[in-house]
Short mmCIF file of C-alpha atoms in Angstrom, two decimals:
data_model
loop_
_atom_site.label_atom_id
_atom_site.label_comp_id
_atom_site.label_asym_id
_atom_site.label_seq_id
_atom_site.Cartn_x
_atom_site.Cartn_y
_atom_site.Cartn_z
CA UNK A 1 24.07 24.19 12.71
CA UNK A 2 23.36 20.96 10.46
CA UNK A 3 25.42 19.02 12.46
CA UNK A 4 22.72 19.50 15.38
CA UNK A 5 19.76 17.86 13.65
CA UNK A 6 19.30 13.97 14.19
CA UNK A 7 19.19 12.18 10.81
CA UNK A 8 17.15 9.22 10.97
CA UNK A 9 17.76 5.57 9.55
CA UNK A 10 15.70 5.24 6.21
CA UNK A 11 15.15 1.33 4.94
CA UNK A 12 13.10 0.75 1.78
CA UNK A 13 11.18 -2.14 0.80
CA UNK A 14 10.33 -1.79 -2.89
CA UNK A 15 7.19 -3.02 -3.99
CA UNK A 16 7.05 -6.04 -5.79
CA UNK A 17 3.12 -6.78 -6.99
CA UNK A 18 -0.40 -7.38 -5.33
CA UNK A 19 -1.59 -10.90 -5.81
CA UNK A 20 -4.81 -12.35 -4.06
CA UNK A 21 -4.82 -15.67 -1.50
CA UNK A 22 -7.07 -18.61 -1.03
CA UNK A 23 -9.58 -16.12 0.70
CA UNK A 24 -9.52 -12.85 -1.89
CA UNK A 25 -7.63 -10.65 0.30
CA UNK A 26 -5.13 -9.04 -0.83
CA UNK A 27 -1.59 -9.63 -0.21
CA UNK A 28 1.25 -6.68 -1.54
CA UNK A 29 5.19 -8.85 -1.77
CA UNK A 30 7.59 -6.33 -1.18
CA UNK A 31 11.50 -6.91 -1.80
CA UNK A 32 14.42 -7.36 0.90
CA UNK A 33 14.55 -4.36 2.48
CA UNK A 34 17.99 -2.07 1.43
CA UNK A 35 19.54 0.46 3.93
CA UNK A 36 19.28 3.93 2.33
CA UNK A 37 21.14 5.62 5.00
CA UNK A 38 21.25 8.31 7.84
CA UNK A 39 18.25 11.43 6.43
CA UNK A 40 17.39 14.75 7.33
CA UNK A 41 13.38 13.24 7.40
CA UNK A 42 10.83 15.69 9.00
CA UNK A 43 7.72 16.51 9.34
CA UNK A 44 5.34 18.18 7.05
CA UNK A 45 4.38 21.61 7.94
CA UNK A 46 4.13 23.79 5.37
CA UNK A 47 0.95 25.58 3.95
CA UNK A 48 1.24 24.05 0.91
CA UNK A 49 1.46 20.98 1.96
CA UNK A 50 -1.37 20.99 5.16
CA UNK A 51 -3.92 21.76 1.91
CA UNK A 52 -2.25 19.28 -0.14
CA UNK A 53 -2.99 16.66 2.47
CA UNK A 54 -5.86 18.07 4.89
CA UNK A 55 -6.13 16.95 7.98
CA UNK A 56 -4.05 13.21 7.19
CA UNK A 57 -0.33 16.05 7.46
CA UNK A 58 0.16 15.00 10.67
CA UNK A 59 0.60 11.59 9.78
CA UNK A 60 3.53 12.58 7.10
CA UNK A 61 6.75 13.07 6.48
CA UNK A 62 9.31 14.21 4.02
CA UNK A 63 13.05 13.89 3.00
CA UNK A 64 15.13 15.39 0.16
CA UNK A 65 17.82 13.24 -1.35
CA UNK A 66 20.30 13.44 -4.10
CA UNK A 67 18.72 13.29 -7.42
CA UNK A 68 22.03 11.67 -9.08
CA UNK A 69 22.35 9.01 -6.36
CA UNK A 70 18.73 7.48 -6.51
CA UNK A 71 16.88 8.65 -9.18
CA UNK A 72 14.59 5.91 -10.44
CA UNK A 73 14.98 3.58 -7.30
CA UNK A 74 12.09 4.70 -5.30
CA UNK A 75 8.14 4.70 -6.23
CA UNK A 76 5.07 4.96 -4.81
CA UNK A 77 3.88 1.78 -2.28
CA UNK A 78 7.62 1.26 -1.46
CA UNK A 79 7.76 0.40 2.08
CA UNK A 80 9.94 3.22 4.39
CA UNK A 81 11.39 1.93 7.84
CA UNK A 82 11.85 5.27 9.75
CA UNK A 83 12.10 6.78 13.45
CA UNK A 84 14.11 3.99 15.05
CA UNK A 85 12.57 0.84 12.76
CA UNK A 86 14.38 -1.67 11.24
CA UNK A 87 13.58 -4.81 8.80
CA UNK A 88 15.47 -6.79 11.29
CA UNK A 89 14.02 -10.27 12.66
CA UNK A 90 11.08 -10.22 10.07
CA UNK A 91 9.66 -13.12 8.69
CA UNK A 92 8.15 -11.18 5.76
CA UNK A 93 9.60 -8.46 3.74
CA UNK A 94 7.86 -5.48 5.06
CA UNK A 95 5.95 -6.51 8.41
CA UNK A 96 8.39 -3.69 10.48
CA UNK A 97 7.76 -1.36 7.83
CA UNK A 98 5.82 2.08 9.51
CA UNK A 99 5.10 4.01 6.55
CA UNK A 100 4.47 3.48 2.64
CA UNK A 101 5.51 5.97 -0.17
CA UNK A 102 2.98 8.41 -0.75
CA UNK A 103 4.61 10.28 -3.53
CA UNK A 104 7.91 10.31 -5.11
CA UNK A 105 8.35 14.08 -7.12
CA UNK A 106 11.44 14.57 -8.98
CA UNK A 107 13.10 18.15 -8.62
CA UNK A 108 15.78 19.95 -10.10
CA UNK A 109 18.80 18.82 -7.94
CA UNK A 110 17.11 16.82 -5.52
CA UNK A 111 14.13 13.90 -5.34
CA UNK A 112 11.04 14.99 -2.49
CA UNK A 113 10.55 11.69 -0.78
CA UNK A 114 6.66 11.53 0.58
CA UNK A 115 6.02 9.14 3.40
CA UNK A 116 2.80 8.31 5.12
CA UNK A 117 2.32 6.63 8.24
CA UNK A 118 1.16 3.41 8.14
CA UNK A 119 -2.21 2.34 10.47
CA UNK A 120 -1.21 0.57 13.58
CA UNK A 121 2.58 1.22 13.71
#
């Protein structure tokens, strides 16, 4: 039955720091993007979650990966590539990107991977 559900290509672009230009915008750097791998990401649905995140749920989405293999390389603000995105042909780590780290919780055999959708991707 697994076999049937389309993983989808994860990237990550891990945060780097927020400095501020000429004009006092701020500008996040964000490192070379590094291919995580095919994921089981979906949706969030759950009751839990819709009150944890109100009416912004639809714009979410979660994966569970393998708390030996990447614990400690993901945090919040990370840049996610997802559904079909890729860092390819950027000029700037992070302008393909579609959704930022929400929230990175640590559980007992696997990490819960938080992702929301970034505004006009």
């Amino acid at each position: 039955m697994r076999n049937k559900w389309k993983k989808k290509t994860l990237y990550i672009a891990s945060f780097l720091e927020d400095d501020i230009d000429d004009f006092g915008n701020k500008i996040s750097t964000y490192d070379t993007p590094k291919f995580i791998g095919k994921e089981n990401i979906q949706p969030l649905s759950g009751t839990s979650e819709v009150e944890e995140y109100g009416t912004k749920v639809s714009k979410m989405q979660k994966v569970l990966i393998d708390y030996d293999k990447y614990l400690g390389k993901f945090k919040e603000n990370d840049l996610a590539y997802i559904e079909d995105t890729t860092p390819e042909n950027e000029r700037v780590n992070g302008d393909n990107a579609n959704y930022r780290i929400d929230s990175v919780r640590e559980q007992n055999r696997k990490i819960a991977i938080y992702f929301e959708k970034l505004p006009n991707k």
